[in-house]
Amino acid sequence: MYFPGGSRISSGLKFALHQIWWESYGGELLKTLPGAQIWAIGKTVAQDLTALGLPLAGWIYQPGAGRSPQRDLECGWQALMNAIQEAI
């Protein structure tokens, strides 16, 4: 999450926004979608959602994560693709 102009918002504000989303919308939405799974895009997002107690099925790196060569950018993709195949 970024402010206009490209500056990042603080991690505390990001966490608060995730919490507001879950408590005000996401949690209720998930109840209306039997069998739905929550997948996070980004490791930090996954950590925040897990800290909020969300039942994550998994996560994948966000597209810009390739800046660090030691990251396995394929992490989680096969599990996500398998979950999609099972759902259809």
mmCIF file of C-alpha atoms in Angstrom:
data_model
loop_
_atom_site.group_PDB
_atom_site.id
_atom_site.type_symbol
_atom_site.label_atom_id
_atom_site.label_comp_id
_atom_site.label_asym_id
_atom_site.label_seq_id
_atom_site.Cartn_x
_atom_site.Cartn_y
_atom_site.Cartn_z
ATOM 1 C CA MET A 1 0.000 0.000 0.000
ATOM 2 C CA TYR A 2 1.312 3.346 -1.023
ATOM 3 C CA PHE A 3 0.399 6.985 -0.637
ATOM 4 C CA PRO A 4 -0.076 9.056 -3.796
ATOM 5 C CA GLY A 5 3.365 9.771 -5.175
ATOM 6 C CA GLY A 6 4.689 6.334 -4.315
ATOM 7 C CA SER A 7 5.695 6.635 -0.661
ATOM 8 C CA ARG A 8 4.884 3.602 1.487
ATOM 9 C CA ILE A 9 2.509 3.728 4.403
ATOM 10 C CA SER A 10 3.698 2.508 7.784
ATOM 11 C CA SER A 11 3.432 -1.168 8.693
ATOM 12 C CA GLY A 12 1.179 -0.251 11.623
ATOM 13 C CA LEU A 13 -1.255 1.535 9.326
ATOM 14 C CA LYS A 14 -1.209 -1.387 6.873
ATOM 15 C CA PHE A 15 -2.013 -3.783 9.703
ATOM 16 C CA ALA A 16 -4.864 -1.544 10.894
ATOM 17 C CA LEU A 17 -6.301 -1.369 7.364
ATOM 18 C CA HIS A 18 -6.165 -5.163 7.029
ATOM 19 C CA GLN A 19 -7.935 -5.485 10.361
ATOM 20 C CA ILE A 20 -10.656 -3.001 9.360
ATOM 21 C CA TRP A 21 -11.144 -4.807 6.049
ATOM 22 C CA TRP A 22 -11.520 -8.189 7.741
ATOM 23 C CA GLU A 23 -13.839 -6.990 10.513
ATOM 24 C CA SER A 24 -15.974 -4.749 8.269
ATOM 25 C CA TYR A 25 -16.148 -6.679 5.014
ATOM 26 C CA GLY A 26 -13.845 -9.631 4.386
ATOM 27 C CA GLY A 27 -15.043 -11.859 7.207
ATOM 28 C CA GLU A 28 -18.690 -11.429 6.256
ATOM 29 C CA LEU A 29 -17.947 -11.920 2.569
ATOM 30 C CA LEU A 30 -16.128 -15.167 3.246
ATOM 31 C CA LYS A 31 -19.175 -16.513 5.134
ATOM 32 C CA THR A 32 -21.242 -16.119 1.950
ATOM 33 C CA LEU A 33 -18.780 -18.150 -0.140
ATOM 34 C CA PRO A 34 -18.740 -21.755 1.090
ATOM 35 C CA GLY A 35 -15.476 -23.462 0.247
ATOM 36 C CA ALA A 36 -13.703 -20.195 -0.589
ATOM 37 C CA GLN A 37 -10.052 -19.848 0.328
ATOM 38 C CA ILE A 38 -8.009 -16.811 1.295
ATOM 39 C CA TRP A 39 -4.703 -16.447 -0.543
ATOM 40 C CA ALA A 40 -2.454 -13.489 0.205
ATOM 41 C CA ILE A 41 -0.309 -11.698 -2.340
ATOM 42 C CA GLY A 42 2.887 -10.742 -0.523
ATOM 43 C CA LYS A 43 4.707 -12.261 2.427
ATOM 44 C CA THR A 44 4.113 -9.260 4.689
ATOM 45 C CA VAL A 45 0.401 -9.263 3.861
ATOM 46 C CA ALA A 46 0.314 -12.977 4.702
ATOM 47 C CA GLN A 47 2.035 -12.307 8.023
ATOM 48 C CA ASP A 48 -0.458 -9.542 8.888
ATOM 49 C CA LEU A 49 -3.491 -11.626 7.961
ATOM 50 C CA THR A 50 -2.157 -14.610 9.897
ATOM 51 C CA ALA A 51 -1.604 -12.354 12.934
ATOM 52 C CA LEU A 52 -5.272 -11.349 12.650
ATOM 53 C CA GLY A 53 -6.234 -15.021 12.775
ATOM 54 C CA LEU A 54 -7.428 -15.309 9.186
ATOM 55 C CA PRO A 55 -7.536 -18.831 7.809
ATOM 56 C CA LEU A 56 -5.020 -18.420 4.985
ATOM 57 C CA ALA A 57 -4.797 -21.244 2.494
ATOM 58 C CA GLY A 58 -1.428 -19.898 1.334
ATOM 59 C CA TRP A 59 0.412 -16.964 -0.180
ATOM 60 C CA ILE A 60 2.534 -15.997 -3.152
ATOM 61 C CA TYR A 61 5.168 -13.296 -3.555
ATOM 62 C CA GLN A 62 3.949 -10.032 -5.003
ATOM 63 C CA PRO A 63 5.167 -9.273 -8.533
ATOM 64 C CA GLY A 64 7.835 -6.769 -7.423
ATOM 65 C CA ALA A 65 9.444 -9.210 -5.002
ATOM 66 C CA GLY A 66 12.118 -10.209 -7.522
ATOM 67 C CA ARG A 67 14.516 -7.607 -6.202
ATOM 68 C CA SER A 68 16.067 -10.189 -3.905
ATOM 69 C CA PRO A 69 17.679 -13.023 -5.905
ATOM 70 C CA GLN A 70 17.546 -15.546 -3.043
ATOM 71 C CA ARG A 71 13.721 -15.545 -3.002
ATOM 72 C CA ASP A 72 11.880 -18.478 -4.509
ATOM 73 C CA LEU A 73 9.365 -16.518 -6.586
ATOM 74 C CA GLU A 74 7.569 -19.764 -7.425
ATOM 75 C CA CYS A 75 6.717 -20.257 -3.745
ATOM 76 C CA GLY A 76 3.033 -21.077 -3.338
ATOM 77 C CA TRP A 77 2.111 -20.970 -7.023
ATOM 78 C CA GLN A 78 1.690 -24.719 -7.503
ATOM 79 C CA ALA A 79 -0.516 -24.991 -4.413
ATOM 80 C CA LEU A 80 -2.608 -22.050 -5.635
ATOM 81 C CA MET A 81 -2.994 -23.575 -9.091
ATOM 82 C CA ASN A 82 -3.982 -26.913 -7.525
ATOM 83 C CA ALA A 83 -6.610 -25.161 -5.373
ATOM 84 C CA ILE A 84 -8.040 -23.467 -8.476
ATOM 85 C CA GLN A 85 -8.188 -26.757 -10.376
ATOM 86 C CA GLU A 86 -9.966 -28.433 -7.476
ATOM 87 C CA ALA A 87 -12.513 -25.610 -7.302
ATOM 88 C CA ILE A 88 -13.544 -25.798 -10.950
#
